[in-house]
Coordinates of N, CA and C and ligand atoms in Angstrom, one line a residue:
X742 N 138.0 -29.7 86.5 CA 137.5 -28.4 86.2 C 136.0 -28.3 86.7
X743 N 135.7 -27.1 87.2 CA 134.3 -27.0 87.7 C 133.3 -27.1 86.5
X744 N 132.1 -27.6 86.9 CA 131.1 -27.8 85.8 C 130.4 -26.4 85.5
X745 N 130.0 -26.3 84.3 CA 129.2 -25.1 83.9 C 127.8 -25.7 83.4
X746 N 126.8 -25.7 84.3 CA 125.5 -26.2 84.0 C 124.6 -25.0 83.8
X747 N 124.3 -24.7 82.5 CA 123.8 -23.4 82.2 C 122.4 -23.4 81.5
X748 N 121.6 -22.5 81.8 CA 120.3 -22.3 81.1 C 120.3 -20.9 80.4
X749 N 119.9 -20.8 79.2 CA 119.7 -19.5 78.5 C 118.2 -19.3 78.5
X750 N 117.8 -18.2 79.1 CA 116.4 -17.8 79.3 C 116.1 -16.5 78.6
X751 N 114.9 -16.3 78.0 CA 114.6 -15.0 77.4 C 113.5 -15.2 76.4
X752 N 112.8 -14.1 76.0 CA 111.7 -14.2 75.1 C 112.1 -14.7 73.7
X753 N 111.2 -15.1 72.9 CA 111.5 -15.4 71.5 C 112.3 -14.2 70.9
X754 N 113.3 -14.5 70.1 CA 114.1 -13.5 69.4 C 115.0 -12.7 70.3
X755 N 115.2 -13.1 71.6 CA 116.1 -12.3 72.5 C 117.5 -12.4 72.0
X756 N 117.8 -13.5 71.3 CA 119.2 -13.7 70.9 C 119.9 -14.9 71.6
X757 N 119.0 -15.8 72.1 CA 119.6 -17.0 72.8 C 120.4 -17.9 71.9
X758 N 119.8 -18.2 70.7 CA 120.6 -19.0 69.8 C 121.8 -18.3 69.2
X759 N 121.7 -17.0 69.0 CA 122.9 -16.2 68.5 C 124.0 -16.3 69.5
X760 N 123.7 -16.1 70.8 CA 124.7 -16.1 71.8 C 125.2 -17.5 72.0
X761 N 124.3 -18.5 72.0 CA 124.8 -19.9 72.2 C 125.8 -20.3 71.2
X762 N 125.7 -19.9 69.9 CA 126.7 -20.3 68.9 C 128.1 -19.8 69.4
X763 N 128.1 -18.7 70.0 CA 129.4 -18.1 70.4 C 129.9 -18.8 71.7
X764 N 129.0 -19.0 72.7 CA 129.4 -19.5 74.0 C 129.9 -20.9 73.9
X765 N 129.3 -21.7 73.0 CA 129.7 -23.1 72.8 C 131.1 -23.1 72.4
X766 N 131.5 -22.2 71.5 CA 132.9 -22.1 71.1 C 133.8 -21.7 72.3
X767 N 133.4 -20.7 73.0 CA 134.2 -20.2 74.1 C 134.5 -21.2 75.2
X768 N 133.4 -22.0 75.6 CA 133.5 -22.8 76.7 C 133.4 -24.3 76.4
X769 N 133.4 -24.6 75.1 CA 133.4 -26.0 74.7 C 132.3 -26.9 75.4
X770 N 131.1 -26.4 75.3 CA 130.0 -27.1 76.0 C 129.0 -27.7 75.0
X771 N 128.4 -28.8 75.4 CA 127.4 -29.4 74.5 C 126.1 -28.4 74.6
X772 N 125.5 -28.2 73.5 CA 124.4 -27.2 73.4 C 123.1 -28.0 73.1
X773 N 122.1 -27.8 74.0 CA 120.8 -28.5 73.7 C 119.7 -27.5 73.6
X774 N 119.3 -27.3 72.4 CA 118.2 -26.3 72.2 C 117.0 -27.1 71.8
X775 N 116.0 -27.0 72.7 CA 114.8 -27.9 72.5 C 114.1 -27.5 71.2
X776 N 114.0 -26.2 70.9 CA 113.4 -25.8 69.6 C 114.1 -26.4 68.4
X777 N 115.4 -26.4 68.4 CA 116.1 -27.0 67.3 C 115.9 -28.5 67.2
X778 N 115.9 -29.2 68.4 CA 115.8 -30.6 68.4 C 114.4 -31.0 67.9
X779 N 113.4 -30.2 68.4 CA 112.0 -30.5 67.9 C 111.8 -30.2 66.4
X780 N 112.4 -29.1 66.0 CA 112.2 -28.8 64.5 C 112.8 -29.9 63.7
X781 N 114.0 -30.4 64.1 CA 114.7 -31.5 63.3 C 113.8 -32.7 63.3
X782 N 113.1 -33.0 64.5 CA 112.2 -34.1 64.5 C 111.0 -34.0 63.6
X783 N 110.5 -32.7 63.5 CA 109.4 -32.5 62.6 C 109.8 -32.7 61.2
X784 N 111.0 -32.3 60.9 CA 111.5 -32.4 59.5 C 111.7 -33.9 59.1
X785 N 112.2 -34.6 60.1 CA 112.4 -36.1 59.9 C 111.1 -36.9 59.9
X786 N 110.0 -36.3 60.4 CA 108.7 -36.9 60.5 C 108.9 -38.1 61.5
X787 N 109.7 -37.9 62.5 CA 109.8 -39.0 63.5 C 108.6 -38.9 64.5
X788 N 108.5 -39.9 65.4 CA 107.4 -39.9 66.3 C 107.4 -38.6 67.2
X789 N 108.6 -38.2 67.6 CA 108.7 -37.0 68.4 C 108.2 -35.8 67.6
X790 N 108.5 -35.7 66.3 CA 108.1 -34.6 65.5 C 106.6 -34.6 65.3
X791 N 106.0 -35.8 65.2 CA 104.6 -35.9 65.0 C 103.8 -35.4 66.2
X792 N 104.5 -35.7 67.4 CA 103.8 -35.2 68.7 C 104.0 -33.7 68.8
X793 N 105.0 -33.2 68.3 CA 105.4 -31.7 68.6 C 104.8 -30.8 67.6
X794 N 104.7 -31.2 66.3 CA 104.5 -30.3 65.2 C 103.4 -29.3 65.3
X795 N 102.2 -29.9 65.6 CA 101.0 -29.0 65.6 C 101.1 -27.9 66.7
X796 N 101.7 -28.2 67.9 CA 101.9 -27.2 68.9 C 102.9 -26.1 68.5
X797 N 104.0 -26.5 67.8 CA 105.0 -25.5 67.4 C 104.4 -24.6 66.4
X798 N 103.6 -25.1 65.4 CA 103.1 -24.3 64.4 C 102.2 -23.2 64.9
X799 N 101.5 -23.5 66.0 CA 100.6 -22.5 66.7 C 101.4 -21.6 67.6
X800 N 102.6 -22.0 67.9 CA 103.4 -21.2 68.9 C 103.1 -21.5 70.3
X801 N 102.4 -22.7 70.5 CA 102.2 -23.2 71.9 C 103.3 -24.1 72.4
X802 N 103.3 -24.3 73.7 CA 104.3 -25.2 74.2 C 104.0 -26.6 73.9
X803 N 105.0 -27.4 73.6 CA 104.8 -28.9 73.4 C 104.6 -29.5 74.8
X804 N 103.7 -30.5 74.9 CA 103.5 -31.0 76.3 C 104.8 -31.4 77.0
X805 N 104.7 -31.2 78.3 CA 105.9 -31.4 79.1 C 106.5 -32.9 79.0
X806 N 105.5 -33.8 79.0 CA 106.0 -35.2 79.0 C 106.8 -35.6 77.7
X807 N 106.6 -34.8 76.6 CA 107.3 -35.0 75.4 C 108.7 -34.4 75.5
X808 N 108.8 -33.1 76.0 CA 110.0 -32.4 76.0 C 111.0 -32.8 77.1
X809 N 110.4 -33.1 78.3 CA 111.3 -33.4 79.4 C 112.2 -34.6 79.1
X810 N 111.6 -35.6 78.5 CA 112.4 -36.8 78.1 C 113.6 -36.4 77.2
X811 N 113.3 -35.5 76.3 CA 114.4 -35.1 75.3 C 115.6 -34.5 76.1
X812 N 115.3 -33.7 77.1 CA 116.4 -33.0 77.8 C 117.1 -34.0 78.8
X813 N 116.3 -34.7 79.5 CA 116.8 -35.6 80.5 C 117.8 -36.6 79.9
X814 N 117.4 -37.1 78.7 CA 118.3 -38.0 78.0 C 119.6 -37.4 77.7
X815 N 119.6 -36.1 77.4 CA 120.9 -35.5 76.9 C 121.8 -35.1 78.1
X816 N 121.3 -34.6 79.2 CA 122.2 -34.1 80.2 C 122.9 -35.3 81.0
X817 N 122.4 -36.5 80.7 CA 122.9 -37.7 81.3 C 124.0 -38.3 80.4
X818 N 124.3 -37.6 79.3 CA 125.3 -38.2 78.3 C 126.7 -37.8 78.8
X819 N 127.7 -38.7 78.4 CA 129.1 -38.4 78.8 C 129.6 -37.1 78.4
X820 N 129.2 -36.6 77.2 CA 129.6 -35.3 76.6 C 129.2 -34.2 77.5
X821 N 128.2 -34.4 78.4 CA 127.7 -33.3 79.2 C 128.2 -33.4 80.6
X822 N 129.2 -34.2 80.9 CA 129.7 -34.4 82.2 C 130.3 -33.2 82.8
X823 N 130.9 -32.3 82.0 CA 131.5 -31.1 82.5 C 130.6 -29.9 82.4
X824 N 129.4 -30.1 81.9 CA 128.5 -29.0 81.8 C 127.7 -29.1 80.5
X825 N 126.7 -28.1 80.4 CA 125.9 -28.1 79.2 C 125.3 -26.7 79.1
X826 N 124.8 -26.4 77.9 CA 124.1 -25.1 77.7 C 122.7 -25.5 77.2
X827 N 121.7 -25.2 78.0 CA 120.3 -25.5 77.6 C 119.7 -24.2 77.1
X828 N 119.0 -24.3 76.0 CA 118.3 -23.1 75.4 C 116.9 -23.5 75.1
X829 N 115.9 -22.8 75.7 CA 114.5 -23.1 75.5 C 114.0 -24.1 76.4
X830 N 114.7 -24.5 77.5 CA 114.3 -25.4 78.5 C 114.9 -25.0 79.8
X831 N 114.2 -24.9 80.9 CA 112.8 -25.1 81.1 C 112.0 -23.9 80.6
X832 N 110.7 -24.2 80.4 CA 109.8 -23.1 79.9 C 108.6 -23.0 80.7
X833 N 108.5 -23.7 81.8 CA 107.4 -23.5 82.8 C 107.9 -24.2 84.1
X834 N 107.1 -23.9 85.2 CA 107.6 -24.4 86.5 C 107.7 -26.0 86.5
X835 N 106.8 -26.7 85.8 CA 106.9 -28.1 85.8 C 108.2 -28.6 85.2
X836 N 108.6 -28.0 84.1 CA 109.8 -28.4 83.4 C 111.0 -28.0 84.4
X837 N 110.9 -26.9 85.1 CA 112.0 -26.5 86.0 C 112.2 -27.6 87.1
X838 N 111.0 -28.0 87.6 CA 111.1 -29.1 88.6 C 111.7 -30.4 88.1
X839 N 111.3 -30.7 86.9 CA 111.8 -32.0 86.3 C 113.3 -31.9 86.1
X840 N 113.8 -30.7 85.7 CA 115.3 -30.5 85.6 C 116.0 -30.6 86.9
X841 N 115.4 -30.0 87.9 CA 116.0 -30.1 89.3 C 116.0 -31.5 89.7
X842 N 115.0 -32.3 89.5 CA 114.9 -33.7 90.0 C 116.0 -34.5 89.3
X843 N 116.2 -34.2 88.0 CA 117.2 -35.0 87.2 C 118.6 -34.6 87.7
X844 N 118.8 -33.3 87.9 CA 120.2 -32.9 88.3 C 120.5 -33.5 89.7
X845 N 119.5 -33.4 90.6 CA 119.8 -34.0 91.9 C 120.0 -35.5 91.9
X846 N 119.3 -36.2 91.0 CA 119.5 -37.6 90.8 C 121.0 -37.9 90.3
X847 N 121.5 -36.9 89.5 CA 122.9 -37.0 89.0 C 123.9 -36.4 90.0
X848 N 123.4 -35.9 91.1 CA 124.3 -35.2 92.1 C 125.0 -34.0 91.6
X849 N 124.2 -33.2 90.7 CA 124.7 -32.0 90.1 C 123.8 -30.8 90.4
X850 N 124.3 -29.6 90.2 CA 123.4 -28.5 90.3 C 123.6 -27.4 89.2
X851 N 122.6 -26.6 89.1 CA 122.7 -25.5 88.1 C 123.8 -24.5 88.5
X852 N 124.6 -24.0 87.5 CA 125.6 -23.0 87.8 C 125.0 -21.6 87.7
X853 N 124.2 -21.4 86.6 CA 123.6 -20.1 86.4 C 122.5 -20.1 85.4
X854 N 121.6 -19.2 85.5 CA 120.6 -19.0 84.5 C 120.8 -17.6 83.8
X855 N 121.0 -17.6 82.5 CA 121.4 -16.4 81.8 C 120.2 -15.8 81.1
X856 N 119.6 -14.7 81.7 CA 118.4 -14.1 81.1 C 118.7 -13.0 80.2
X857 N 118.4 -13.2 78.9 CA 118.6 -12.1 77.9 C 117.3 -11.3 77.8
X858 N 117.3 -10.0 78.1 CA 116.1 -9.3 78.1 C 116.0 -8.3 76.9
X859 N 114.8 -8.4 76.2 CA 114.6 -7.4 75.1 C 113.1 -7.1 75.1
X860 N 112.7 -5.9 74.6 CA 111.2 -5.6 74.7 C 110.5 -6.2 73.4
X861 N 109.2 -6.1 73.5 CA 108.3 -6.8 72.5 C 108.6 -6.2 71.1
X862 N 108.7 -4.9 71.0 CA 108.9 -4.3 69.6 C 110.1 -4.8 69.0
X863 N 111.2 -5.0 69.8 CA 112.4 -5.5 69.2 C 112.3 -6.9 68.8
X864 N 111.6 -7.7 69.6 CA 111.3 -9.1 69.3 C 110.6 -9.2 67.9
X865 N 109.6 -8.4 67.7 CA 108.8 -8.4 66.4 C 109.8 -8.1 65.3
X866 N 110.6 -7.0 65.5 CA 111.5 -6.6 64.4 C 112.5 -7.7 64.1
X867 N 113.0 -8.3 65.1 CA 114.1 -9.3 64.9 C 113.5 -10.6 64.2
X868 N 112.3 -11.0 64.7 CA 111.8 -12.3 64.1 C 111.3 -12.1 62.7
X869 N 110.8 -10.9 62.4 CA 110.3 -10.6 61.0 C 111.5 -10.8 60.0
X870 N 112.7 -10.4 60.5 CA 113.8 -10.4 59.6 C 114.8 -11.6 59.7
X871 N 114.5 -12.5 60.7 CA 115.4 -13.6 60.9 C 115.4 -14.6 59.7
X872 N 116.6 -15.0 59.4 CA 116.7 -16.1 58.4 C 117.6 -17.1 59.0
X873 N 117.3 -18.4 58.7 CA 118.0 -19.5 59.3 C 118.6 -20.4 58.2
X874 N 119.8 -20.9 58.3 CA 120.4 -21.8 57.3 C 119.8 -23.2 57.5
X875 N 119.3 -23.7 56.3 CA 118.6 -25.0 56.4 C 119.5 -26.2 56.9
X876 N 120.8 -26.0 56.6 CA 121.6 -27.2 56.9 C 122.0 -27.2 58.4
X877 N 122.6 -26.1 58.9 CA 123.2 -26.2 60.2 C 122.6 -25.1 61.2
X878 N 121.5 -24.4 60.8 CA 120.8 -23.5 61.7 C 121.6 -22.2 61.9
X879 N 122.6 -21.8 61.1 CA 123.3 -20.6 61.4 C 122.3 -19.4 61.2
X880 N 122.4 -18.4 62.0 CA 121.4 -17.3 62.1 C 121.8 -16.0 61.5
X881 N 120.8 -15.4 60.8 CA 121.1 -14.1 60.1 C 119.8 -13.2 60.4
X882 N 120.0 -11.9 60.0 CA 118.9 -11.0 60.0 C 119.0 -10.2 58.8
X883 N 117.9 -10.0 58.0 CA 118.0 -9.3 56.7 C 118.6 -7.9 56.8
X884 N 118.3 -7.2 58.0 CA 118.9 -5.9 58.1 C 120.0 -5.8 59.1
X885 N 119.8 -6.5 60.3 CA 120.8 -6.3 61.4 C 122.0 -7.2 61.3
X886 N 121.9 -8.3 60.6 CA 123.1 -9.2 60.4 C 123.0 -9.9 59.1
X887 N 123.0 -9.2 57.9 CA 122.7 -9.8 56.7 C 123.9 -10.7 56.2
X888 N 123.5 -11.8 55.4 CA 124.6 -12.6 54.9 C 125.3 -11.8 53.7
X889 N 126.5 -12.3 53.3 CA 127.2 -11.6 52.2 C 126.3 -11.6 50.9
X890 N 125.8 -12.9 50.6 CA 124.9 -13.0 49.5 C 123.5 -13.3 49.9
X891 N 122.6 -12.5 49.4 CA 121.2 -12.7 49.9 C 120.7 -14.1 49.8
X892 N 120.1 -14.6 50.9 CA 119.5 -16.0 50.8 C 120.5 -17.1 50.9
X893 N 121.8 -16.8 51.1 CA 122.8 -17.9 51.1 C 123.7 -17.8 52.4
X894 N 123.8 -18.9 53.1 CA 124.6 -18.9 54.4 C 126.1 -18.7 54.1
X895 N 126.7 -17.7 54.8 CA 128.1 -17.4 54.7 C 129.0 -18.6 55.0
X896 N 128.5 -19.4 56.0 CA 129.4 -20.4 56.6 C 129.4 -21.8 55.8
X897 N 128.2 -22.1 55.3 CA 128.2 -23.4 54.5 C 127.5 -23.4 53.2
X898 N 127.2 -22.2 52.7 CA 126.6 -22.0 51.4 C 125.2 -22.5 51.2
X899 N 124.6 -23.0 52.3 CA 123.2 -23.5 52.1 C 122.2 -22.4 52.1
X900 N 120.9 -22.8 51.8 CA 119.9 -21.8 51.6 C 119.4 -21.3 52.9
X901 N 119.0 -20.0 52.9 CA 118.5 -19.4 54.1 C 116.9 -19.3 54.0
X902 N 116.2 -19.7 55.1 CA 114.8 -19.7 55.0 C 114.2 -19.0 56.3
X903 N 112.9 -18.7 56.2 CA 112.2 -18.1 57.3 C 111.5 -19.2 58.1
X904 N 111.6 -19.1 59.4 CA 110.9 -20.2 60.2 C 109.4 -20.0 60.1
X905 N 108.7 -21.2 60.1 CA 107.2 -21.2 60.0 C 106.6 -20.4 61.1
X906 N 107.2 -20.4 62.3 CA 106.5 -19.8 63.5 C 107.0 -18.3 63.6
X907 N 107.7 -17.8 62.6 CA 108.1 -16.3 62.7 C 107.1 -15.4 62.0
X908 N 105.9 -16.0 61.6 CA 104.8 -15.1 61.1 C 104.3 -14.2 62.2
X909 N 103.9 -13.0 61.9 CA 103.7 -12.0 62.9 C 102.6 -12.4 63.9
X910 N 101.5 -13.1 63.4 CA 100.4 -13.5 64.4 C 101.0 -14.6 65.4
X911 N 101.8 -15.5 64.9 CA 102.4 -16.5 65.7 C 103.4 -15.9 66.7
X912 N 104.1 -14.9 66.2 CA 105.1 -14.3 67.1 C 104.4 -13.7 68.3
X913 N 103.3 -13.0 68.0 CA 102.5 -12.4 69.1 C 102.0 -13.4 70.1
X914 N 101.6 -14.6 69.6 CA 101.1 -15.6 70.5 C 102.3 -16.2 71.3
X915 N 103.5 -16.4 70.7 CA 104.6 -16.9 71.4 C 105.1 -15.9 72.5
X916 N 104.9 -14.6 72.3 CA 105.2 -13.7 73.3 C 104.3 -13.8 74.5
X917 N 103.0 -14.0 74.2 CA 102.0 -14.2 75.3 C 102.4 -15.5 76.1
X918 N 102.7 -16.5 75.4 CA 103.0 -17.8 76.1 C 104.3 -17.6 76.9
X919 N 105.2 -16.8 76.4 CA 106.5 -16.6 77.2 C 106.1 -15.8 78.5
X920 N 105.3 -14.8 78.3 CA 104.9 -13.9 79.5 C 104.2 -14.8 80.5
X921 N 103.2 -15.6 80.1 CA 102.4 -16.3 81.0 C 103.1 -17.5 81.7
X922 N 103.8 -18.2 80.9 CA 104.3 -19.5 81.4 C 105.8 -19.5 81.7
X923 N 106.6 -18.8 80.9 CA 108.1 -18.9 81.1 C 108.7 -17.8 81.9
X924 N 108.2 -16.5 81.8 CA 108.9 -15.4 82.5 C 108.8 -15.6 84.0
X925 N 107.8 -16.2 84.6 CA 107.8 -16.4 86.1 C 109.1 -17.1 86.6
X926 N 109.7 -17.9 85.7 CA 110.9 -18.7 86.1 C 112.0 -17.7 86.5
X927 N 112.0 -16.5 85.9 CA 113.1 -15.6 86.3 C 113.1 -15.3 87.8
X928 N 111.9 -15.1 88.3 CA 111.9 -14.8 89.8 C 112.3 -16.0 90.6
X929 N 111.9 -17.2 90.1 CA 112.2 -18.4 90.9 C 113.7 -18.6 90.9
X930 N 114.4 -18.3 89.8 CA 115.9 -18.5 89.8 C 116.6 -17.3 90.5
X931 N 116.0 -16.2 90.4 CA 116.5 -15.0 91.1 C 116.6 -15.3 92.6
X932 N 115.5 -15.8 93.1 CA 115.4 -16.1 94.6 C 116.4 -17.2 95.0
X933 N 116.8 -18.0 94.0 CA 117.8 -19.1 94.3 C 119.2 -18.5 94.1
X934 N 119.3 -17.3 93.7 CA 120.7 -16.7 93.5 C 121.4 -17.1 92.2
X935 N 120.6 -17.7 91.3 CA 121.2 -18.2 90.0 C 121.1 -17.3 88.8
X936 N 120.2 -16.3 88.9 CA 119.9 -15.5 87.7 C 120.9 -14.4 87.4
X937 N 121.3 -14.4 86.2 CA 122.2 -13.3 85.7 C 121.5 -12.6 84.5
X938 N 121.3 -11.3 84.6 CA 120.5 -10.5 83.6 C 121.5 -9.9 82.6
X939 N 121.1 -9.9 81.3 CA 121.8 -9.3 80.2 C 120.9 -8.4 79.3
X940 N 121.4 -7.3 79.0 CA 120.6 -6.4 78.1 C 120.7 -6.8 76.7
X941 N 119.7 -7.5 76.2 CA 119.7 -8.1 74.9 C 119.5 -7.1 73.8
X942 N 119.2 -5.8 74.1 CA 119.1 -4.8 73.1 C 120.4 -4.2 72.6
X943 N 121.5 -4.6 73.3 CA 122.8 -4.1 72.8 C 123.3 -5.0 71.7
X944 N 124.4 -4.6 71.1 CA 124.8 -5.3 69.9 C 125.2 -6.8 70.3
X945 N 125.2 -7.7 69.3 CA 125.5 -9.1 69.5 C 126.8 -9.2 70.2
X946 N 127.8 -8.5 69.8 CA 129.2 -8.7 70.4 C 129.2 -8.1 71.8
X947 N 128.5 -7.0 72.1 CA 128.4 -6.5 73.4 C 127.8 -7.5 74.4
X948 N 126.6 -8.1 73.9 CA 126.0 -9.1 74.8 C 126.9 -10.3 75.0
X949 N 127.6 -10.7 73.9 CA 128.5 -11.8 74.1 C 129.6 -11.5 75.1
X950 N 130.2 -10.4 74.9 CA 131.3 -10.0 75.8 C 130.9 -10.0 77.3
X951 N 129.7 -9.5 77.5 CA 129.1 -9.5 78.9 C 128.9 -10.9 79.5
X952 N 128.3 -11.7 78.6 CA 128.0 -13.1 79.1 C 129.3 -13.8 79.3
X953 N 130.2 -13.7 78.4 CA 131.5 -14.5 78.5 C 132.2 -14.0 79.8
X954 N 132.3 -12.7 80.0 CA 133.0 -12.3 81.2 C 132.3 -12.8 82.5
X955 N 131.0 -12.8 82.5 CA 130.2 -13.3 83.7 C 130.5 -14.8 83.9
X956 N 130.5 -15.6 82.8 CA 130.8 -17.0 83.0 C 132.2 -17.3 83.4
X957 N 133.1 -16.5 82.8 CA 134.6 -16.7 83.2 C 134.7 -16.5 84.7
X958 N 134.0 -15.4 85.2 CA 134.1 -15.1 86.6 C 133.5 -16.3 87.5
X959 N 132.3 -16.7 87.0 CA 131.6 -17.8 87.8 C 132.5 -19.0 87.8
X960 N 133.2 -19.3 86.7 CA 134.0 -20.5 86.7 C 135.2 -20.4 87.6
X961 N 135.8 -19.2 87.6 CA 136.9 -18.9 88.5 C 136.5 -19.1 90.0
X962 N 135.3 -18.4 90.3 CA 134.9 -18.5 91.7 C 134.6 -19.9 92.1
X963 N 134.1 -20.7 91.2 CA 133.7 -22.1 91.7 C 135.0 -22.9 91.8
X964 N 136.1 -22.5 91.2 CA 137.3 -23.3 91.3 C 138.2 -22.9 92.5
X965 N 137.8 -21.7 93.2 CA 138.6 -21.2 94.3 C 138.4 -22.2 95.5
Ligands
AP5_1014 P1 112.5 -22.0 70.2 O1 113.2 -22.5 69.0 O2 113.2 -22.3 71.5 O3 112.2 -20.5 70.0 P2 112.2 -19.3 71.0 O4 112.4 -19.5 72.4 O5 110.9 -18.6 70.7 O6 113.4 -18.5 70.6 P3 113.9 -18.1 69.2 O7 114.7 -19.3 68.6 O8 112.8 -17.6 68.3 O9 114.8 -16.9 69.5 P4 116.3 -16.7 70.0 O10 116.2 -16.0 71.4 O11 117.1 -17.9 69.9 O12 116.8 -15.6 69.0 P5 117.9 -15.7 67.8 O13 119.2 -15.8 68.4 O14 117.4 -16.6 66.8 O15 111.1 -22.7 70.3 C1 110.2 -22.9 69.2 C2 109.0 -23.7 69.6 O16 109.4 -25.0 70.0 C3 108.2 -23.1 70.8 O17 107.3 -22.1 70.4 C4 107.5 -24.4 71.3 O18 106.4 -24.8 70.5 C5 108.6 -25.5 71.1 N1 109.4 -25.7 72.3 C6 110.8 -25.5 72.4 N2 111.2 -25.7 73.6 C7 110.1 -26.2 74.3 C8 109.9 -26.6 75.7 N3 110.9 -26.6 76.6 N4 108.7 -26.9 76.1 C9 107.6 -26.9 75.2 N5 107.7 -26.5 73.9 C10 109.0 -26.1 73.5 O19 117.8 -14.2 67.3 C11 116.6 -13.7 66.6 C12 117.1 -12.7 65.5 O20 117.6 -11.6 66.0 C13 118.1 -13.3 64.5 O21 117.8 -12.9 63.2 C14 119.4 -12.7 65.0 O22 120.3 -12.5 63.9 C15 119.0 -11.4 65.5 N6 119.8 -10.9 66.7 C16 120.1 -11.7 67.8 N7 120.8 -11.0 68.7 C17 120.8 -9.7 68.2 C18 121.3 -8.5 68.7 N8 122.0 -8.4 69.9 N9 121.2 -7.3 68.0 C19 120.5 -7.4 66.8 N10 120.0 -8.5 66.3 C20 120.2 -9.7 67.0

């Protein structure tokens, strides 16, 4: 079967994690979200977490040398042989180059970069209301996608919390970092014919249907 080597790109709160939860089930892909990996490391107080924590709290990017290693290690795993879904990586041109180098070392290439687009006002609204399950990271929104019982995850009954970097001043800074350092990657991937754009302001299921249909077509085309 053809590989699906995928990147999810988009501003904070675009819905990358929300869509990833669904796409992982659809296409049975290993999912590597650098934000989730780093947050877990901070919680465990591991060496990686100690290196990353202060940057994350401010909404700045964690240094490339710390993050690149995390991703390179994962895409070389047996579980990722048929593809992977990267979320939150690459986030600047240096990380994109490191990913290209690693893929070419493995004799592989990117299949597509999925860009979910939403405007800043919507980002602020979504992140102010986002709640995350402490156990498995399931995502909710207090108005747009509320759990059945306030503060409790529908899927595993664990507590729902707000992320430290979802405070409004940090969200504004994360948006600036995205605009300055990450958004230029869209043009880079567009020029390489890899970029697929999705209107993230639509409902969760509409965005999902659109991405799923696009990926199904890409997979079919690559198998022809
Ligand atoms: P990371 O965890 O990657 O955060 P992010 O990119 O800012 O993205 P988010 O997780 O905030 O948003 P999302 O797009 O996944 O939205 P979600 O689906 O949750 O990174 C955090 C930090 O880690 C960085 O700031 C940095 O410090 C560090 N880091 C990570 N990777 C790094 C790297 N490569 N290099 C250096 N540093 C790195 O949805 C948001 C909300 O909206 C939810 O409540 C959801 O229910 C709701 N929602 C989603 N879709 C819809 C919809 N269609 N309609 C209505 N509501 C919706």
